[in-house]
Short mmCIF file of N, CA, C and O and ligand atoms in Angstrom, two decimals:
data_model
loop_
_atom_site.label_atom_id
_atom_site.label_comp_id
_atom_site.label_asym_id
_atom_site.label_seq_id
_atom_site.Cartn_x
_atom_site.Cartn_y
_atom_site.Cartn_z
N UNK A 1031 35.29 25.86 -2.90
CA UNK A 1031 34.11 26.32 -2.18
C UNK A 1031 34.49 26.78 -0.79
O UNK A 1031 33.74 26.65 0.15
N UNK A 1032 35.68 27.30 -0.62
CA UNK A 1032 36.08 27.80 0.69
C UNK A 1032 35.77 29.29 0.76
O UNK A 1032 35.81 29.99 -0.24
N UNK A 1033 35.47 29.73 1.94
CA UNK A 1033 35.26 31.16 2.14
C UNK A 1033 36.61 31.81 2.41
O UNK A 1033 37.56 31.14 2.80
N UNK A 1034 36.71 33.10 2.20
CA UNK A 1034 37.98 33.78 2.38
C UNK A 1034 38.21 34.07 3.87
O UNK A 1034 38.16 35.20 4.31
N UNK A 1035 38.44 33.01 4.62
CA UNK A 1035 38.70 33.02 6.06
C UNK A 1035 37.98 34.14 6.80
O UNK A 1035 38.59 35.12 7.22
N UNK A 1036 36.66 34.01 6.94
CA UNK A 1036 35.90 35.05 7.65
C UNK A 1036 36.30 35.10 9.13
O UNK A 1036 36.69 34.09 9.70
N UNK A 1037 36.20 36.28 9.70
CA UNK A 1037 36.60 36.47 11.09
C UNK A 1037 35.67 35.73 12.05
O UNK A 1037 36.09 35.23 13.07
N UNK A 1038 34.41 35.65 11.68
CA UNK A 1038 33.43 35.01 12.56
C UNK A 1038 32.58 34.06 11.72
O UNK A 1038 32.52 34.21 10.50
N UNK A 1039 31.96 33.09 12.36
CA UNK A 1039 31.06 32.22 11.58
C UNK A 1039 29.88 33.02 11.07
O UNK A 1039 29.50 34.04 11.66
N UNK A 1040 29.30 32.60 9.94
CA UNK A 1040 28.17 33.35 9.40
C UNK A 1040 26.94 33.21 10.29
O UNK A 1040 26.81 32.25 11.05
N UNK A 1041 26.06 34.18 10.19
CA UNK A 1041 24.76 34.12 10.85
C UNK A 1041 23.77 33.59 9.84
O UNK A 1041 23.59 34.18 8.77
N UNK A 1042 23.17 32.45 10.15
CA UNK A 1042 22.29 31.79 9.19
C UNK A 1042 20.87 31.78 9.74
O UNK A 1042 20.64 31.35 10.87
N UNK A 1043 19.95 32.29 8.95
CA UNK A 1043 18.52 32.25 9.31
C UNK A 1043 17.93 30.97 8.75
O UNK A 1043 18.08 30.69 7.55
N UNK A 1044 17.31 30.19 9.61
CA UNK A 1044 16.76 28.91 9.17
C UNK A 1044 15.25 28.87 9.39
O UNK A 1044 14.70 29.64 10.18
N UNK A 1045 14.62 27.98 8.68
CA UNK A 1045 13.18 27.72 8.84
C UNK A 1045 13.03 26.30 9.36
O UNK A 1045 13.56 25.35 8.76
N UNK A 1046 12.34 26.15 10.48
CA UNK A 1046 12.18 24.85 11.10
C UNK A 1046 11.43 23.89 10.17
O UNK A 1046 10.47 24.28 9.50
N UNK A 1047 11.88 22.64 10.14
CA UNK A 1047 11.20 21.63 9.34
C UNK A 1047 9.87 21.25 10.00
O UNK A 1047 9.73 21.35 11.21
N UNK A 1048 8.92 20.78 9.19
CA UNK A 1048 7.70 20.24 9.81
C UNK A 1048 8.03 18.98 10.61
O UNK A 1048 9.10 18.39 10.46
N UNK A 1049 7.09 18.56 11.48
CA UNK A 1049 7.34 17.40 12.33
C UNK A 1049 7.58 16.14 11.51
O UNK A 1049 8.39 15.29 11.86
N UNK A 1050 6.87 16.03 10.39
CA UNK A 1050 7.04 14.87 9.53
C UNK A 1050 7.41 15.32 8.13
O UNK A 1050 6.92 16.32 7.64
N UNK A 1051 8.28 14.53 7.51
CA UNK A 1051 8.69 14.79 6.12
C UNK A 1051 8.40 13.57 5.28
O UNK A 1051 8.39 12.45 5.80
N UNK A 1052 8.20 13.74 3.96
CA UNK A 1052 8.07 12.56 3.11
C UNK A 1052 9.41 11.82 3.05
O UNK A 1052 10.48 12.43 3.08
N UNK A 1053 9.34 10.51 2.98
CA UNK A 1053 10.54 9.67 2.97
C UNK A 1053 11.46 10.01 1.81
O UNK A 1053 12.66 9.75 1.86
N UNK A 1054 10.91 10.62 0.76
CA UNK A 1054 11.74 10.98 -0.40
C UNK A 1054 12.82 11.99 -0.05
O UNK A 1054 13.78 12.16 -0.80
N UNK A 1055 12.71 12.66 1.10
CA UNK A 1055 13.73 13.64 1.49
C UNK A 1055 14.96 12.99 2.13
O UNK A 1055 15.93 13.67 2.44
N UNK A 1056 14.91 11.69 2.37
CA UNK A 1056 16.00 11.02 3.10
C UNK A 1056 17.19 10.73 2.18
O UNK A 1056 17.02 10.37 1.02
N UNK A 1057 18.37 10.88 2.77
CA UNK A 1057 19.63 10.60 2.07
C UNK A 1057 20.44 9.60 2.91
O UNK A 1057 20.22 9.49 4.12
N UNK A 1058 21.43 8.94 2.27
CA UNK A 1058 22.36 8.13 3.07
C UNK A 1058 23.04 8.98 4.14
O UNK A 1058 23.40 10.13 3.88
N UNK A 1059 23.16 8.41 5.34
CA UNK A 1059 23.76 9.15 6.45
C UNK A 1059 22.73 9.81 7.35
O UNK A 1059 23.05 10.25 8.45
N UNK A 1060 21.47 9.89 6.88
CA UNK A 1060 20.41 10.48 7.69
C UNK A 1060 19.94 9.51 8.75
O UNK A 1060 20.12 8.29 8.63
N UNK A 1061 19.29 10.05 9.76
CA UNK A 1061 18.66 9.24 10.79
C UNK A 1061 17.21 9.70 10.93
O UNK A 1061 16.93 10.89 10.89
N UNK A 1062 16.30 8.73 11.04
CA UNK A 1062 14.89 9.08 11.14
C UNK A 1062 14.18 8.05 12.00
O UNK A 1062 14.76 7.03 12.38
N UNK A 1063 12.91 8.32 12.32
CA UNK A 1063 12.07 7.36 13.04
C UNK A 1063 10.68 7.38 12.42
O UNK A 1063 10.28 8.37 11.81
N UNK A 1064 9.98 6.29 12.59
CA UNK A 1064 8.59 6.26 12.17
C UNK A 1064 7.74 6.96 13.22
O UNK A 1064 8.09 6.96 14.41
N UNK A 1065 6.61 7.54 12.81
CA UNK A 1065 5.78 8.29 13.76
C UNK A 1065 5.35 7.44 14.96
O UNK A 1065 5.27 7.94 16.08
N UNK A 1066 5.12 6.14 14.73
CA UNK A 1066 4.58 5.29 15.80
C UNK A 1066 5.68 4.58 16.58
O UNK A 1066 5.38 3.83 17.50
N UNK A 1067 6.95 4.78 16.22
CA UNK A 1067 8.04 4.05 16.87
C UNK A 1067 9.27 4.97 16.95
O UNK A 1067 9.81 5.35 15.93
N UNK A 1068 9.70 5.33 18.16
CA UNK A 1068 10.79 6.30 18.28
C UNK A 1068 12.18 5.75 17.99
O UNK A 1068 13.15 6.49 18.03
N UNK A 1069 12.29 4.44 17.69
CA UNK A 1069 13.60 3.85 17.44
C UNK A 1069 14.30 4.58 16.29
O UNK A 1069 13.77 4.64 15.18
N UNK A 1070 15.49 5.14 16.53
CA UNK A 1070 16.19 5.81 15.43
C UNK A 1070 16.75 4.82 14.43
O UNK A 1070 17.31 3.78 14.81
N UNK A 1071 16.57 5.10 13.16
CA UNK A 1071 17.07 4.25 12.07
C UNK A 1071 18.07 5.08 11.27
O UNK A 1071 17.79 6.20 10.87
N UNK A 1072 19.25 4.49 11.04
CA UNK A 1072 20.31 5.19 10.29
C UNK A 1072 20.37 4.61 8.89
O UNK A 1072 20.48 3.39 8.71
N UNK A 1073 20.31 5.48 7.90
CA UNK A 1073 20.29 5.04 6.51
C UNK A 1073 21.70 4.89 5.97
O UNK A 1073 22.49 5.83 6.03
N UNK A 1074 22.00 3.71 5.46
CA UNK A 1074 23.29 3.48 4.81
C UNK A 1074 23.22 3.78 3.32
O UNK A 1074 24.16 4.25 2.73
N UNK A 1075 22.06 3.46 2.73
CA UNK A 1075 21.89 3.68 1.30
C UNK A 1075 20.40 3.88 1.03
O UNK A 1075 19.56 3.30 1.71
N UNK A 1076 20.10 4.70 0.04
CA UNK A 1076 18.71 4.97 -0.35
C UNK A 1076 18.64 5.01 -1.86
O UNK A 1076 19.45 5.66 -2.50
N UNK A 1077 17.69 4.28 -2.42
CA UNK A 1077 17.55 4.27 -3.88
C UNK A 1077 16.09 3.97 -4.23
O UNK A 1077 15.38 3.35 -3.43
N UNK A 1078 15.67 4.36 -5.44
CA UNK A 1078 14.30 4.03 -5.86
C UNK A 1078 14.15 2.52 -5.96
O UNK A 1078 15.08 1.82 -6.37
N UNK A 1079 12.99 2.00 -5.57
CA UNK A 1079 12.75 0.58 -5.68
C UNK A 1079 12.62 0.21 -7.16
O UNK A 1079 11.94 0.88 -7.92
N UNK A 1080 13.30 -0.87 -7.57
CA UNK A 1080 13.29 -1.22 -8.99
C UNK A 1080 12.03 -1.98 -9.39
O UNK A 1080 11.77 -2.17 -10.57
N UNK A 1081 11.26 -2.44 -8.44
CA UNK A 1081 10.03 -3.17 -8.76
C UNK A 1081 8.80 -2.27 -8.69
O UNK A 1081 7.90 -2.36 -9.52
N UNK A 1082 8.74 -1.40 -7.68
CA UNK A 1082 7.53 -0.62 -7.43
C UNK A 1082 7.85 0.86 -7.56
O UNK A 1082 8.62 1.40 -6.76
N UNK A 1083 7.26 1.51 -8.55
CA UNK A 1083 7.52 2.94 -8.68
C UNK A 1083 6.82 3.67 -7.54
O UNK A 1083 5.76 3.27 -7.07
N UNK A 1084 7.44 4.73 -7.07
CA UNK A 1084 6.89 5.48 -5.95
C UNK A 1084 7.35 4.95 -4.61
O UNK A 1084 6.93 5.46 -3.57
N UNK A 1085 8.22 3.94 -4.63
CA UNK A 1085 8.75 3.38 -3.39
C UNK A 1085 10.26 3.54 -3.34
O UNK A 1085 10.93 3.61 -4.39
N UNK A 1086 10.80 3.57 -2.14
CA UNK A 1086 12.24 3.62 -1.93
C UNK A 1086 12.69 2.36 -1.24
O UNK A 1086 11.94 1.76 -0.46
N UNK A 1087 13.93 1.99 -1.51
CA UNK A 1087 14.58 0.93 -0.74
C UNK A 1087 15.66 1.57 0.10
O UNK A 1087 16.55 2.22 -0.42
N UNK A 1088 15.55 1.37 1.39
CA UNK A 1088 16.51 1.94 2.32
C UNK A 1088 17.29 0.82 2.99
O UNK A 1088 16.70 -0.10 3.55
N UNK A 1089 18.62 0.89 2.91
CA UNK A 1089 19.45 -0.01 3.70
C UNK A 1089 19.65 0.65 5.05
O UNK A 1089 20.11 1.79 5.14
N UNK A 1090 19.27 -0.08 6.11
CA UNK A 1090 19.29 0.46 7.46
C UNK A 1090 20.43 -0.18 8.24
O UNK A 1090 20.62 -1.40 8.18
N UNK A 1091 21.16 0.63 8.96
CA UNK A 1091 22.27 0.15 9.78
C UNK A 1091 21.78 -0.91 10.76
O UNK A 1091 20.81 -0.68 11.50
N UNK A 1092 22.38 -2.09 10.75
CA UNK A 1092 22.01 -3.15 11.68
C UNK A 1092 20.91 -4.06 11.20
O UNK A 1092 20.55 -5.01 11.88
N UNK A 1093 20.34 -3.76 10.00
CA UNK A 1093 19.26 -4.60 9.47
C UNK A 1093 19.77 -5.37 8.26
O UNK A 1093 20.46 -4.81 7.41
N UNK A 1094 19.40 -6.65 8.18
CA UNK A 1094 19.85 -7.48 7.07
C UNK A 1094 19.10 -7.18 5.78
O UNK A 1094 19.68 -7.22 4.69
N UNK A 1095 17.80 -6.90 5.91
CA UNK A 1095 16.98 -6.69 4.72
C UNK A 1095 16.70 -5.21 4.53
O UNK A 1095 16.51 -4.47 5.50
N UNK A 1096 16.65 -4.75 3.27
CA UNK A 1096 16.31 -3.34 3.04
C UNK A 1096 14.86 -3.07 3.40
O UNK A 1096 14.01 -3.97 3.39
N UNK A 1097 14.60 -1.84 3.73
CA UNK A 1097 13.26 -1.38 4.06
C UNK A 1097 12.64 -0.80 2.80
O UNK A 1097 13.26 0.01 2.12
N UNK A 1098 11.43 -1.25 2.47
CA UNK A 1098 10.73 -0.71 1.31
C UNK A 1098 9.66 0.24 1.83
O UNK A 1098 8.82 -0.15 2.64
N UNK A 1099 9.73 1.48 1.40
CA UNK A 1099 8.85 2.50 1.97
C UNK A 1099 8.33 3.40 0.86
O UNK A 1099 9.06 3.71 -0.09
N UNK A 1100 7.05 3.79 0.98
CA UNK A 1100 6.47 4.70 -0.02
C UNK A 1100 7.16 6.06 0.09
O UNK A 1100 7.40 6.55 1.19
N UNK A 1101 7.47 6.66 -1.06
CA UNK A 1101 8.19 7.95 -1.06
C UNK A 1101 7.43 9.03 -0.31
O UNK A 1101 8.03 9.95 0.25
N UNK A 1102 6.11 8.94 -0.30
CA UNK A 1102 5.29 9.98 0.33
C UNK A 1102 5.02 9.70 1.81
O UNK A 1102 4.41 10.53 2.48
N UNK A 1103 5.47 8.55 2.31
CA UNK A 1103 5.20 8.22 3.71
C UNK A 1103 5.87 9.23 4.65
O UNK A 1103 7.02 9.59 4.46
N UNK A 1104 5.14 9.64 5.66
CA UNK A 1104 5.67 10.62 6.60
C UNK A 1104 6.61 9.99 7.61
O UNK A 1104 6.25 9.01 8.27
N UNK A 1105 7.81 10.54 7.72
CA UNK A 1105 8.77 10.06 8.71
C UNK A 1105 9.18 11.24 9.59
O UNK A 1105 9.04 12.40 9.22
N UNK A 1106 9.66 10.90 10.80
CA UNK A 1106 10.13 11.95 11.71
C UNK A 1106 11.64 12.11 11.51
O UNK A 1106 12.41 11.18 11.79
N UNK A 1107 12.09 13.26 11.00
CA UNK A 1107 13.53 13.43 10.78
C UNK A 1107 14.25 13.61 12.11
O UNK A 1107 13.82 14.37 12.96
N UNK A 1108 15.34 12.88 12.31
CA UNK A 1108 16.14 13.00 13.53
C UNK A 1108 17.47 13.69 13.27
O UNK A 1108 17.93 14.50 14.07
N UNK A 1109 18.10 13.33 12.18
CA UNK A 1109 19.39 13.95 11.84
C UNK A 1109 19.52 13.97 10.32
O UNK A 1109 19.55 12.91 9.69
N UNK A 1110 19.53 15.16 9.74
CA UNK A 1110 19.65 15.31 8.30
C UNK A 1110 20.79 16.28 8.00
O UNK A 1110 20.55 17.46 7.79
N UNK A 1111 22.03 15.80 8.00
CA UNK A 1111 23.13 16.72 7.69
C UNK A 1111 23.11 17.11 6.22
O UNK A 1111 23.01 16.25 5.35
N UNK A 1112 23.15 18.41 5.96
CA UNK A 1112 23.11 18.91 4.58
C UNK A 1112 24.12 20.04 4.42
O UNK A 1112 24.40 20.77 5.35
N UNK A 1113 24.65 20.14 3.20
CA UNK A 1113 25.49 21.30 2.91
C UNK A 1113 24.61 22.42 2.36
O UNK A 1113 23.57 22.16 1.76
N UNK A 1114 25.02 23.64 2.59
CA UNK A 1114 24.31 24.78 2.03
C UNK A 1114 25.32 25.71 1.38
O UNK A 1114 26.51 25.69 1.71
N UNK A 1115 24.83 26.52 0.47
CA UNK A 1115 25.65 27.53 -0.17
C UNK A 1115 24.73 28.73 -0.36
O UNK A 1115 23.75 28.65 -1.10
N UNK A 1116 25.01 29.79 0.35
CA UNK A 1116 24.13 30.96 0.32
C UNK A 1116 24.97 32.22 0.12
O UNK A 1116 26.12 32.29 0.54
N UNK A 1117 24.34 33.20 -0.50
CA UNK A 1117 24.99 34.48 -0.73
C UNK A 1117 24.65 35.42 0.43
O UNK A 1117 23.49 35.52 0.83
N UNK A 1118 25.67 36.09 0.94
CA UNK A 1118 25.46 37.04 2.04
C UNK A 1118 24.49 38.13 1.61
O UNK A 1118 24.63 38.70 0.52
N UNK A 1119 23.53 38.43 2.47
CA UNK A 1119 22.51 39.43 2.15
C UNK A 1119 23.10 40.85 2.11
O UNK A 1119 22.51 41.75 1.54
N UNK A 1120 24.25 41.05 2.74
CA UNK A 1120 24.81 42.40 2.83
C UNK A 1120 25.89 42.66 1.79
O UNK A 1120 25.95 43.76 1.25
N UNK A 1121 26.76 41.67 1.51
CA UNK A 1121 27.89 41.96 0.62
C UNK A 1121 27.95 41.03 -0.59
O UNK A 1121 28.81 41.22 -1.45
N UNK A 1122 27.09 40.04 -0.67
CA UNK A 1122 27.09 39.17 -1.83
C UNK A 1122 28.15 38.08 -1.80
O UNK A 1122 28.28 37.32 -2.74
N UNK A 1123 28.90 38.01 -0.70
CA UNK A 1123 29.93 36.98 -0.54
C UNK A 1123 29.25 35.60 -0.48
O UNK A 1123 28.25 35.43 0.20
N UNK A 1124 29.81 34.63 -1.21
CA UNK A 1124 29.24 33.29 -1.20
C UNK A 1124 29.83 32.51 -0.03
O UNK A 1124 31.04 32.41 0.10
N UNK A 1125 28.96 31.96 0.80
CA UNK A 1125 29.42 31.19 1.96
C UNK A 1125 28.78 29.81 1.91
O UNK A 1125 27.63 29.65 1.53
N UNK A 1126 29.57 28.81 2.29
CA UNK A 1126 29.08 27.44 2.29
C UNK A 1126 29.32 26.84 3.67
O UNK A 1126 30.22 27.26 4.40
N UNK A 1127 28.52 25.86 4.01
CA UNK A 1127 28.70 25.19 5.30
C UNK A 1127 27.87 23.95 5.35
O UNK A 1127 27.23 23.55 4.37
N UNK A 1128 27.89 23.33 6.52
CA UNK A 1128 27.16 22.09 6.72
C UNK A 1128 26.33 22.26 7.98
O UNK A 1128 26.80 22.82 8.98
N UNK A 1129 25.09 21.76 7.93
CA UNK A 1129 24.17 21.98 9.03
C UNK A 1129 23.23 20.78 9.13
O UNK A 1129 22.88 20.17 8.11
N UNK A 1130 22.84 20.43 10.35
CA UNK A 1130 21.83 19.39 10.55
C UNK A 1130 20.46 20.06 10.49
O UNK A 1130 20.04 20.71 11.44
N UNK A 1131 19.78 19.92 9.36
CA UNK A 1131 18.52 20.66 9.18
C UNK A 1131 17.40 20.08 10.04
O UNK A 1131 16.40 20.75 10.27
N UNK A 1132 17.57 18.84 10.53
CA UNK A 1132 16.55 18.29 11.44
C UNK A 1132 16.60 19.04 12.77
O UNK A 1132 15.56 19.28 13.39
N UNK A 1133 17.80 19.40 13.22
CA UNK A 1133 17.94 20.08 14.50
C UNK A 1133 17.79 21.59 14.37
O UNK A 1133 17.19 22.24 15.22
N UNK A 1134 18.35 22.15 13.31
CA UNK A 1134 18.49 23.61 13.22
C UNK A 1134 17.61 24.26 12.16
O UNK A 1134 17.51 25.48 12.10
N UNK A 1135 16.99 23.46 11.31
CA UNK A 1135 16.13 24.01 10.27
C UNK A 1135 16.89 24.20 8.96
O UNK A 1135 18.10 24.05 8.90
N UNK A 1136 16.12 24.54 7.93
CA UNK A 1136 16.71 24.71 6.59
C UNK A 1136 17.23 26.13 6.44
O UNK A 1136 16.50 27.09 6.66
N UNK A 1137 18.50 26.28 6.02
CA UNK A 1137 19.05 27.62 5.83
C UNK A 1137 18.32 28.38 4.73
O UNK A 1137 18.04 27.82 3.66
N UNK A 1138 17.96 29.63 4.99
CA UNK A 1138 17.28 30.46 4.00
C UNK A 1138 18.04 31.74 3.71
O UNK A 1138 18.13 32.16 2.57
N UNK A 1139 18.57 32.39 4.75
CA UNK A 1139 19.27 33.66 4.59
C UNK A 1139 20.57 33.59 5.37
O UNK A 1139 20.66 32.89 6.39
N UNK A 1140 21.56 34.35 4.90
CA UNK A 1140 22.86 34.31 5.55
C UNK A 1140 23.47 35.71 5.59
O UNK A 1140 23.34 36.48 4.63
N UNK A 1141 24.08 36.02 6.73
CA UNK A 1141 24.93 37.20 6.87
C UNK A 1141 26.32 36.68 7.16
O UNK A 1141 26.53 35.98 8.16
N UNK A 1142 27.28 36.99 6.31
CA UNK A 1142 28.60 36.40 6.48
C UNK A 1142 29.35 37.01 7.66
O UNK A 1142 28.91 38.01 8.24
N UNK A 1143 30.48 36.40 8.00
CA UNK A 1143 31.22 36.81 9.20
C UNK A 1143 31.96 38.12 9.06
O UNK A 1143 32.64 38.55 9.99
N UNK A 1144 31.86 38.80 7.92
CA UNK A 1144 32.59 40.06 7.72
C UNK A 1144 31.85 41.28 8.25
O UNK A 1144 32.31 42.41 8.04
N UNK A 1145 30.72 41.09 8.90
CA UNK A 1145 29.92 42.26 9.31
C UNK A 1145 29.81 42.36 10.82
O UNK A 1145 29.92 41.38 11.50
ZN1 ZN B 1531 28.74 39.65 3.93
#
């Protein structure tokens, strides 16, 4: 999944995330906060709750007990590193990268570094 050593980094058009996302969007390694509490929480592990359907169990860095949260509950995303793979709009070249979608938005369109 490497690009053929482009001369410049790609230009990526992103769409800003809403202020709150459902908890189901969270992955291990993400950081988020509850709407009423700005304390950042770092997720070590995320999995469906085995007792209650529609709930997630999140292991939080520094917390002994997992957090049980409804999948639809709104959380404030702080850091959501994600990989993307998009085709260049001009030449069809496939480019991949990693981006914090909480800070920079979700990648939608890409112009590769060959233009
Ligand atoms: Zn291109």
